[in-house]
PDB file as gemmi writes it, atoms N, CA and C in Angstrom:
CRYST1    1.000    1.000    1.000  90.00  90.00  90.00 P 1                      
ATOM      1  N   MET A   1     116.985  85.732 158.483  1.00  0.00           N  
ATOM      2  CA  MET A   1     115.448  85.322 158.167  1.00  0.00           C  
ATOM      3  C   MET A   1     115.717  84.014 158.807  1.00  0.00           C  
ATOM      4  N   ASP A   2     114.266  83.684 159.659  1.00  0.00           N  
ATOM      5  CA  ASP A   2     114.019  82.607 160.373  1.00  0.00           C  
ATOM      6  C   ASP A   2     113.295  81.852 159.849  1.00  0.00           C  
ATOM      7  N   PHE A   3     112.601  80.899 160.637  1.00  0.00           N  
ATOM      8  CA  PHE A   3     112.099  79.694 159.603  1.00  0.00           C  
ATOM      9  C   PHE A   3     110.667  80.113 159.582  1.00  0.00           C  
ATOM     10  N   ARG A   4     110.015  81.285 160.457  1.00  0.00           N  
ATOM     11  CA  ARG A   4     108.987  81.620 160.067  1.00  0.00           C  
ATOM     12  C   ARG A   4     109.343  82.589 158.822  1.00  0.00           C  
ATOM     13  N   GLN A   5     109.625  83.452 158.677  1.00  0.00           N  
ATOM     14  CA  GLN A   5     109.688  83.893 157.459  1.00  0.00           C  
ATOM     15  C   GLN A   5     109.675  83.532 156.349  1.00  0.00           C  
ATOM     16  N   ILE A   6     110.953  82.557 156.385  1.00  0.00           N  
ATOM     17  CA  ILE A   6     111.026  81.585 154.955  1.00  0.00           C  
ATOM     18  C   ILE A   6     109.720  80.675 154.747  1.00  0.00           C  
ATOM     19  N   THR A   7     109.128  79.936 155.878  1.00  0.00           N  
ATOM     20  CA  THR A   7     107.561  79.634 155.348  1.00  0.00           C  
ATOM     21  C   THR A   7     106.972  80.257 154.635  1.00  0.00           C  
ATOM     22  N   MET A   8     106.465  81.671 155.117  1.00  0.00           N  
ATOM     23  CA  MET A   8     105.756  82.726 154.525  1.00  0.00           C  
ATOM     24  C   MET A   8     105.848  82.784 153.627  1.00  0.00           C  
ATOM     25  N   MET A   9     107.194  83.266 152.982  1.00  0.00           N  
ATOM     26  CA  MET A   9     107.613  83.893 151.601  1.00  0.00           C  
ATOM     27  C   MET A   9     107.415  82.627 150.806  1.00  0.00           C  
ATOM     28  N   GLN A  10     107.378  81.070 151.190  1.00  0.00           N  
ATOM     29  CA  GLN A  10     106.910  79.895 150.353  1.00  0.00           C  
ATOM     30  C   GLN A  10     105.328  79.867 150.475  1.00  0.00           C  
ATOM     31  N   LYS A  11     104.947  80.361 151.071  1.00  0.00           N  
ATOM     32  CA  LYS A  11     103.418  80.191 151.065  1.00  0.00           C  
ATOM     33  C   LYS A  11     103.139  81.474 150.089  1.00  0.00           C  
ATOM     34  N   ILE A  12     103.729  82.651 149.787  1.00  0.00           N  
ATOM     35  CA  ILE A  12     103.337  83.717 149.031  1.00  0.00           C  
ATOM     36  C   ILE A  12     103.515  83.132 147.698  1.00  0.00           C  
ATOM     37  N   LYS A  13     104.741  82.791 147.450  1.00  0.00           N  
ATOM     38  CA  LYS A  13     105.392  82.136 146.230  1.00  0.00           C  
ATOM     39  C   LYS A  13     104.206  81.290 145.794  1.00  0.00           C  
ATOM     40  N   SER A  14     103.823  80.410 146.447  1.00  0.00           N  
ATOM     41  CA  SER A  14     103.084  78.930 146.081  1.00  0.00           C  
ATOM     42  C   SER A  14     101.760  80.124 146.173  1.00  0.00           C  
ATOM     43  N   GLY A  15     100.662  80.943 146.780  1.00  0.00           N  
ATOM     44  CA  GLY A  15      99.984  81.549 146.139  1.00  0.00           C  
ATOM     45  C   GLY A  15      99.873  82.319 144.919  1.00  0.00           C  
ATOM     46  N   MET A  16     101.022  83.359 144.686  1.00  0.00           N  
ATOM     47  CA  MET A  16     101.470  83.849 143.365  1.00  0.00           C  
ATOM     48  C   MET A  16     101.401  83.011 142.202  1.00  0.00           C  
ATOM     49  N   ASP A  17     101.951  81.504 142.497  1.00  0.00           N  
ATOM     50  CA  ASP A  17     102.043  80.962 141.177  1.00  0.00           C  
ATOM     51  C   ASP A  17     100.722  80.298 141.024  1.00  0.00           C  
ATOM     52  N   ARG A  18      99.658  79.876 141.978  1.00  0.00           N  
ATOM     53  CA  ARG A  18      98.487  79.545 141.668  1.00  0.00           C  
ATOM     54  C   ARG A  18      97.515  80.490 140.875  1.00  0.00           C  
ATOM     55  N   PHE A  19      98.141  82.057 141.395  1.00  0.00           N  
ATOM     56  CA  PHE A  19      96.917  83.124 140.923  1.00  0.00           C  
ATOM     57  C   PHE A  19      97.632  83.407 139.284  1.00  0.00           C  
ATOM     58  N   ARG A  20      99.066  83.023 139.364  1.00  0.00           N  
ATOM     59  CA  ARG A  20      99.123  82.907 137.974  1.00  0.00           C  
ATOM     60  C   ARG A  20      98.468  82.201 136.561  1.00  0.00           C  
ATOM     61  N   ALA A  21      98.407  80.769 137.282  1.00  0.00           N  
ATOM     62  CA  ALA A  21      98.051  79.182 136.898  1.00  0.00           C  
ATOM     63  C   ALA A  21      96.629  79.701 136.084  1.00  0.00           C  
ATOM     64  N   ASN A  22      95.645  80.565 137.446  1.00  0.00           N  
ATOM     65  CA  ASN A  22      94.068  80.604 137.151  1.00  0.00           C  
ATOM     66  C   ASN A  22      94.318  81.946 136.298  1.00  0.00           C  
ATOM     67  N   HIS A  23      94.954  82.774 136.371  1.00  0.00           N  
ATOM     68  CA  HIS A  23      94.805  84.012 135.581  1.00  0.00           C  
ATOM     69  C   HIS A  23      95.959  84.105 134.749  1.00  0.00           C  
ATOM     70  N   PRO A  24      96.182  83.719 133.574  1.00  0.00           N  
ATOM     71  CA  PRO A  24      97.815  83.513 133.120  1.00  0.00           C  
ATOM     72  C   PRO A  24      97.657  84.927 131.746  1.00  0.00           C  
ATOM     73  N   LYS A  25      96.471  85.404 131.665  1.00  0.00           N  
ATOM     74  CA  LYS A  25      96.913  87.056 131.053  1.00  0.00           C  
ATOM     75  C   LYS A  25      96.965  87.980 131.834  1.00  0.00           C  
ATOM     76  N   PHE A  26      96.711  88.139 133.263  1.00  0.00           N  
ATOM     77  CA  PHE A  26      96.554  89.248 133.883  1.00  0.00           C  
ATOM     78  C   PHE A  26      98.425  89.510 133.955  1.00  0.00           C  
ATOM     79  N   PRO A  27      99.259  88.705 134.345  1.00  0.00           N  
ATOM     80  CA  PRO A  27     100.702  88.695 134.565  1.00  0.00           C  
ATOM     81  C   PRO A  27     100.980  89.889 133.164  1.00  0.00           C  
ATOM     82  N   MET A  28     100.465  88.792 132.134  1.00  0.00           N  
ATOM     83  CA  MET A  28     100.920  89.501 130.797  1.00  0.00           C  
ATOM     84  C   MET A  28     100.769  90.980 130.739  1.00  0.00           C  
ATOM     85  N   PHE A  29      99.340  91.174 131.064  1.00  0.00           N  
ATOM     86  CA  PHE A  29      98.722  92.512 130.774  1.00  0.00           C  
ATOM     87  C   PHE A  29      99.302  93.325 131.681  1.00  0.00           C  
ATOM     88  N   LEU A  30      99.830  93.081 133.224  1.00  0.00           N  
ATOM     89  CA  LEU A  30     100.724  93.832 133.778  1.00  0.00           C  
ATOM     90  C   LEU A  30     101.946  93.991 133.388  1.00  0.00           C  
ATOM     91  N   ARG A  31     102.669  93.290 132.620  1.00  0.00           N  
ATOM     92  CA  ARG A  31     104.077  93.270 132.076  1.00  0.00           C  
ATOM     93  C   ARG A  31     103.798  94.640 131.379  1.00  0.00           C  
ATOM     94  N   ALA A  32     102.866  94.246 130.131  1.00  0.00           N  
ATOM     95  CA  ALA A  32     102.866  95.483 128.895  1.00  0.00           C  
ATOM     96  C   ALA A  32     102.823  96.660 129.597  1.00  0.00           C  
ATOM     97  N   VAL A  33     101.604  96.914 130.793  1.00  0.00           N  
ATOM     98  CA  VAL A  33     101.546  98.167 131.130  1.00  0.00           C  
ATOM     99  C   VAL A  33     102.975  98.784 131.620  1.00  0.00           C  
ATOM    100  N   SER A  34     103.574  98.060 132.719  1.00  0.00           N  
ATOM    101  CA  SER A  34     104.443  98.346 133.254  1.00  0.00           C  
ATOM    102  C   SER A  34     105.667  98.790 132.536  1.00  0.00           C  
ATOM    103  N   GLN A  35     106.020  98.283 131.266  1.00  0.00           N  
ATOM    104  CA  GLN A  35     106.870  98.595 129.969  1.00  0.00           C  
ATOM    105  C   GLN A  35     106.512  99.900 128.989  1.00  0.00           C  
ATOM    106  N   ASP A  36     104.865 100.059 129.108  1.00  0.00           N  
ATOM    107  CA  ASP A  36     104.997 101.135 128.077  1.00  0.00           C  
ATOM    108  C   ASP A  36     103.803 102.078 128.844  1.00  0.00           C  
ATOM    109  N   ALA A  37     103.119 102.062 129.587  1.00  0.00           N  
ATOM    110  CA  ALA A  37     102.456 103.155 129.830  1.00  0.00           C  
ATOM    111  C   ALA A  37     102.446 103.674 131.147  1.00  0.00           C  
ATOM    112  N   LEU A  38     103.256 103.318 132.009  1.00  0.00           N  
ATOM    113  CA  LEU A  38     103.399 104.106 133.070  1.00  0.00           C  
ATOM    114  C   LEU A  38     104.451 105.445 133.262  1.00  0.00           C  
ATOM    115  N   VAL A  39     103.694 106.444 132.830  1.00  0.00           N  
ATOM    116  CA  VAL A  39     104.124 107.526 132.795  1.00  0.00           C  
ATOM    117  C   VAL A  39     103.767 108.615 133.070  1.00  0.00           C  
ATOM    118  N   GLU A  40     104.234 109.768 133.712  1.00  0.00           N  
ATOM    119  CA  GLU A  40     103.354 110.632 134.440  1.00  0.00           C  
ATOM    120  C   GLU A  40     102.160 111.397 133.726  1.00  0.00           C  
ATOM    121  N   GLY A  41     100.949 111.275 133.963  1.00  0.00           N  
ATOM    122  CA  GLY A  41      99.955 111.697 133.661  1.00  0.00           C  
ATOM    123  C   GLY A  41      98.808 110.791 132.949  1.00  0.00           C  
ATOM    124  N   THR A  42      99.552 109.359 133.163  1.00  0.00           N  
ATOM    125  CA  THR A  42      98.390 108.108 132.996  1.00  0.00           C  
ATOM    126  C   THR A  42      97.286 107.965 134.080  1.00  0.00           C  
ATOM    127  N   ILE A  43      96.361 107.665 133.604  1.00  0.00           N  
ATOM    128  CA  ILE A  43      95.402 107.666 134.481  1.00  0.00           C  
ATOM    129  C   ILE A  43      94.963 106.031 134.897  1.00  0.00           C  
ATOM    130  N   ILE A  44      94.877 105.775 136.193  1.00  0.00           N  
ATOM    131  CA  ILE A  44      94.951 104.353 136.094  1.00  0.00           C  
ATOM    132  C   ILE A  44      93.484 103.789 136.921  1.00  0.00           C  
ATOM    133  N   GLU A  45      92.450 102.838 136.339  1.00  0.00           N  
ATOM    134  CA  GLU A  45      91.301 103.314 136.625  1.00  0.00           C  
ATOM    135  C   GLU A  45      91.516 101.628 137.176  1.00  0.00           C  
ATOM    136  N   ILE A  46      90.329 101.419 138.408  1.00  0.00           N  
ATOM    137  CA  ILE A  46      90.101 100.144 138.905  1.00  0.00           C  
ATOM    138  C   ILE A  46      88.582 100.182 139.000  1.00  0.00           C  
ATOM    139  N   ASN A  47      88.081  99.163 138.542  1.00  0.00           N  
ATOM    140  CA  ASN A  47      86.535  98.784 138.569  1.00  0.00           C  
ATOM    141  C   ASN A  47      86.248  97.180 139.161  1.00  0.00           C  
ATOM    142  N   VAL A  48      85.799  97.420 140.242  1.00  0.00           N  
ATOM    143  CA  VAL A  48      85.449  96.107 141.164  1.00  0.00           C  
ATOM    144  C   VAL A  48      83.847  95.359 140.989  1.00  0.00           C  
ATOM    145  N   THR A  49      83.763  94.618 140.469  1.00  0.00           N  
ATOM    146  CA  THR A  49      82.176  94.224 140.859  1.00  0.00           C  
ATOM    147  C   THR A  49      81.950  92.856 141.868  1.00  0.00           C  
ATOM    148  N   THR A  50      81.175  92.662 142.572  1.00  0.00           N  
ATOM    149  CA  THR A  50      80.969  91.824 143.673  1.00  0.00           C  
ATOM    150  C   THR A  50      80.312  90.793 142.873  1.00  0.00           C  
ATOM    151  N   PRO A  51      80.150  89.546 143.332  1.00  0.00           N  
ATOM    152  CA  PRO A  51      79.446  88.719 142.675  1.00  0.00           C  
ATOM    153  C   PRO A  51      77.694  88.782 142.685  1.00  0.00           C  
ATOM    154  N   GLU A  52      77.388  89.814 143.632  1.00  0.00           N  
ATOM    155  CA  GLU A  52      76.370  90.335 144.031  1.00  0.00           C  
ATOM    156  C   GLU A  52      75.641  91.850 143.358  1.00  0.00           C  
ATOM    157  N   GLY A  53      76.785  92.362 142.325  1.00  0.00           N  
ATOM    158  CA  GLY A  53      76.439  93.443 141.644  1.00  0.00           C  
ATOM    159  C   GLY A  53      77.045  94.835 142.472  1.00  0.00           C  
ATOM    160  N   LYS A  54      77.743  94.324 143.220  1.00  0.00           N  
ATOM    161  CA  LYS A  54      77.640  96.193 144.159  1.00  0.00           C  
ATOM    162  C   LYS A  54      79.164  96.456 142.982  1.00  0.00           C  
ATOM    163  N   LYS A  55      79.126  97.431 142.682  1.00  0.00           N  
ATOM    164  CA  LYS A  55      80.304  98.088 141.982  1.00  0.00           C  
ATOM    165  C   LYS A  55      81.236  99.183 142.479  1.00  0.00           C  
ATOM    166  N   TYR A  56      82.671  98.968 142.751  1.00  0.00           N  
ATOM    167  CA  TYR A  56      83.185 100.243 143.185  1.00  0.00           C  
ATOM    168  C   TYR A  56      84.313 100.732 141.886  1.00  0.00           C  
ATOM    169  N   CYS A  57      84.027 101.616 142.222  1.00  0.00           N  
ATOM    170  CA  CYS A  57      85.382 102.356 141.112  1.00  0.00           C  
ATOM    171  C   CYS A  57      86.424 103.086 141.613  1.00  0.00           C  
ATOM    172  N   THR A  58      87.785 103.460 141.346  1.00  0.00           N  
ATOM    173  CA  THR A  58      88.275 104.530 141.502  1.00  0.00           C  
ATOM    174  C   THR A  58      89.368 104.919 140.454  1.00  0.00           C  
ATOM    175  N   ASN A  59      90.184 105.862 140.779  1.00  0.00           N  
ATOM    176  CA  ASN A  59      91.350 106.089 139.720  1.00  0.00           C  
ATOM    177  C   ASN A  59      92.095 107.010 140.133  1.00  0.00           C  
ATOM    178  N   VAL A  60      93.697 106.850 139.882  1.00  0.00           N  
ATOM    179  CA  VAL A  60      94.456 107.556 139.922  1.00  0.00           C  
ATOM    180  C   VAL A  60      95.213 108.613 138.668  1.00  0.00           C  
ATOM    181  N   LYS A  61      95.682 109.416 138.973  1.00  0.00           N  
ATOM    182  CA  LYS A  61      96.523 110.059 137.750  1.00  0.00           C  
ATOM    183  C   LYS A  61      98.157 110.117 138.277  1.00  0.00           C  
ATOM    184  N   LEU A  62      98.772 109.764 137.800  1.00  0.00           N  
ATOM    185  CA  LEU A  62     100.591 109.262 137.880  1.00  0.00           C  
ATOM    186  C   LEU A  62     100.633 110.751 137.850  1.00  0.00           C  
ATOM    187  N   LYS A  63     101.879 111.009 139.049  1.00  0.00           N  
ATOM    188  CA  LYS A  63     102.567 111.937 139.250  1.00  0.00           C  
ATOM    189  C   LYS A  63     104.009 111.688 139.587  1.00  0.00           C  
ATOM    190  N   ALA A  64     104.800 112.637 139.269  1.00  0.00           N  
ATOM    191  CA  ALA A  64     106.194 112.588 139.456  1.00  0.00           C  
ATOM    192  C   ALA A  64     106.807 111.707 140.229  1.00  0.00           C  
ATOM    193  N   ASP A  65     105.988 112.152 141.591  1.00  0.00           N  
ATOM    194  CA  ASP A  65     106.301 111.456 142.849  1.00  0.00           C  
ATOM    195  C   ASP A  65     106.030 109.495 142.629  1.00  0.00           C  
ATOM    196  N   ASP A  66     104.905 109.125 142.046  1.00  0.00           N  
ATOM    197  CA  ASP A  66     104.718 108.190 141.870  1.00  0.00           C  
ATOM    198  C   ASP A  66     105.694 107.219 140.849  1.00  0.00           C  
ATOM    199  N   MET A  67     106.011 107.903 140.087  1.00  0.00           N  
ATOM    200  CA  MET A  67     107.061 107.589 139.021  1.00  0.00           C  
ATOM    201  C   MET A  67     108.619 106.969 139.817  1.00  0.00           C  
ATOM    202  N   GLU A  68     108.854 108.213 140.837  1.00  0.00           N  
ATOM    203  CA  GLU A  68     109.900 107.733 141.381  1.00  0.00           C  
ATOM    204  C   GLU A  68     109.490 106.353 142.196  1.00  0.00           C  
ATOM    205  N   LEU A  69     108.501 106.011 142.654  1.00  0.00           N  
ATOM    206  CA  LEU A  69     108.336 104.734 143.378  1.00  0.00           C  
ATOM    207  C   LEU A  69     108.314 103.695 142.810  1.00  0.00           C  
ATOM    208  N   PHE A  70     107.922 103.899 141.717  1.00  0.00           N  
ATOM    209  CA  PHE A  70     108.154 102.666 140.486  1.00  0.00           C  
ATOM    210  C   PHE A  70     109.098 102.393 140.300  1.00  0.00           C  
ATOM    211  N   ASP A  71     110.016 103.429 139.821  1.00  0.00           N  
ATOM    212  CA  ASP A  71     111.895 103.480 139.493  1.00  0.00           C  
ATOM    213  C   ASP A  71     112.089 102.613 140.482  1.00  0.00           C  
ATOM    214  N   SER A  72     111.870 103.047 141.770  1.00  0.00           N  
ATOM    215  CA  SER A  72     112.160 102.304 142.868  1.00  0.00           C  
ATOM    216  C   SER A  72     112.122 100.851 142.811  1.00  0.00           C  
ATOM    217  N   PHE A  73     110.715 100.191 142.765  1.00  0.00           N  
ATOM    218  CA  PHE A  73     110.362  99.023 142.213  1.00  0.00           C  
ATOM    219  C   PHE A  73     111.054  98.171 141.150  1.00  0.00           C  
ATOM    220  N   LYS A  74     111.712  98.829 140.253  1.00  0.00           N  
ATOM    221  CA  LYS A  74     112.291  98.524 139.319  1.00  0.00           C  
ATOM    222  C   LYS A  74     113.262  97.909 139.366  1.00  0.00           C  
ATOM    223  N   SER A  75     114.416  98.895 140.193  1.00  0.00           N  
ATOM    224  CA  SER A  75     115.733  98.679 140.475  1.00  0.00           C  
ATOM    225  C   SER A  75     115.498  97.264 141.690  1.00  0.00           C  
ATOM    226  N   MET A  76     114.473  97.307 142.290  1.00  0.00           N  
ATOM    227  CA  MET A  76     114.739  96.008 143.398  1.00  0.00           C  
ATOM    228  C   MET A  76     114.837  94.814 142.640  1.00  0.00           C  
ATOM    229  N   GLN A  77     114.071  95.039 141.384  1.00  0.00           N  
ATOM    230  CA  GLN A  77     113.651  93.396 140.810  1.00  0.00           C  
ATOM    231  C   GLN A  77     114.724  93.229 139.898  1.00  0.00           C  
ATOM    232  N   ARG A  78     116.248  93.681 139.439  1.00  0.00           N  
ATOM    233  CA  ARG A  78     117.300  93.562 138.925  1.00  0.00           C  
ATOM    234  C   ARG A  78     118.157  92.766 139.971  1.00  0.00           C  
TER     235      ARG A  78                                                      
END                                                                             
């Protein structure tokens, strides 16, 4: 790993720390969902509203392939 990569990782970590400080309930929400709700058939819906009032909405229904991906992420955290 070179110096630029280390610097970028430090910037990302700093940004994540600020995000957690600004939105303390969001990481707790993600932790609860990842422990309890990410199963095949679960529907994840995301709504975004801009300051101007423009709305975006989408959803995904989790499939077996998705669960394999999430399991890979979980194993990387150990």
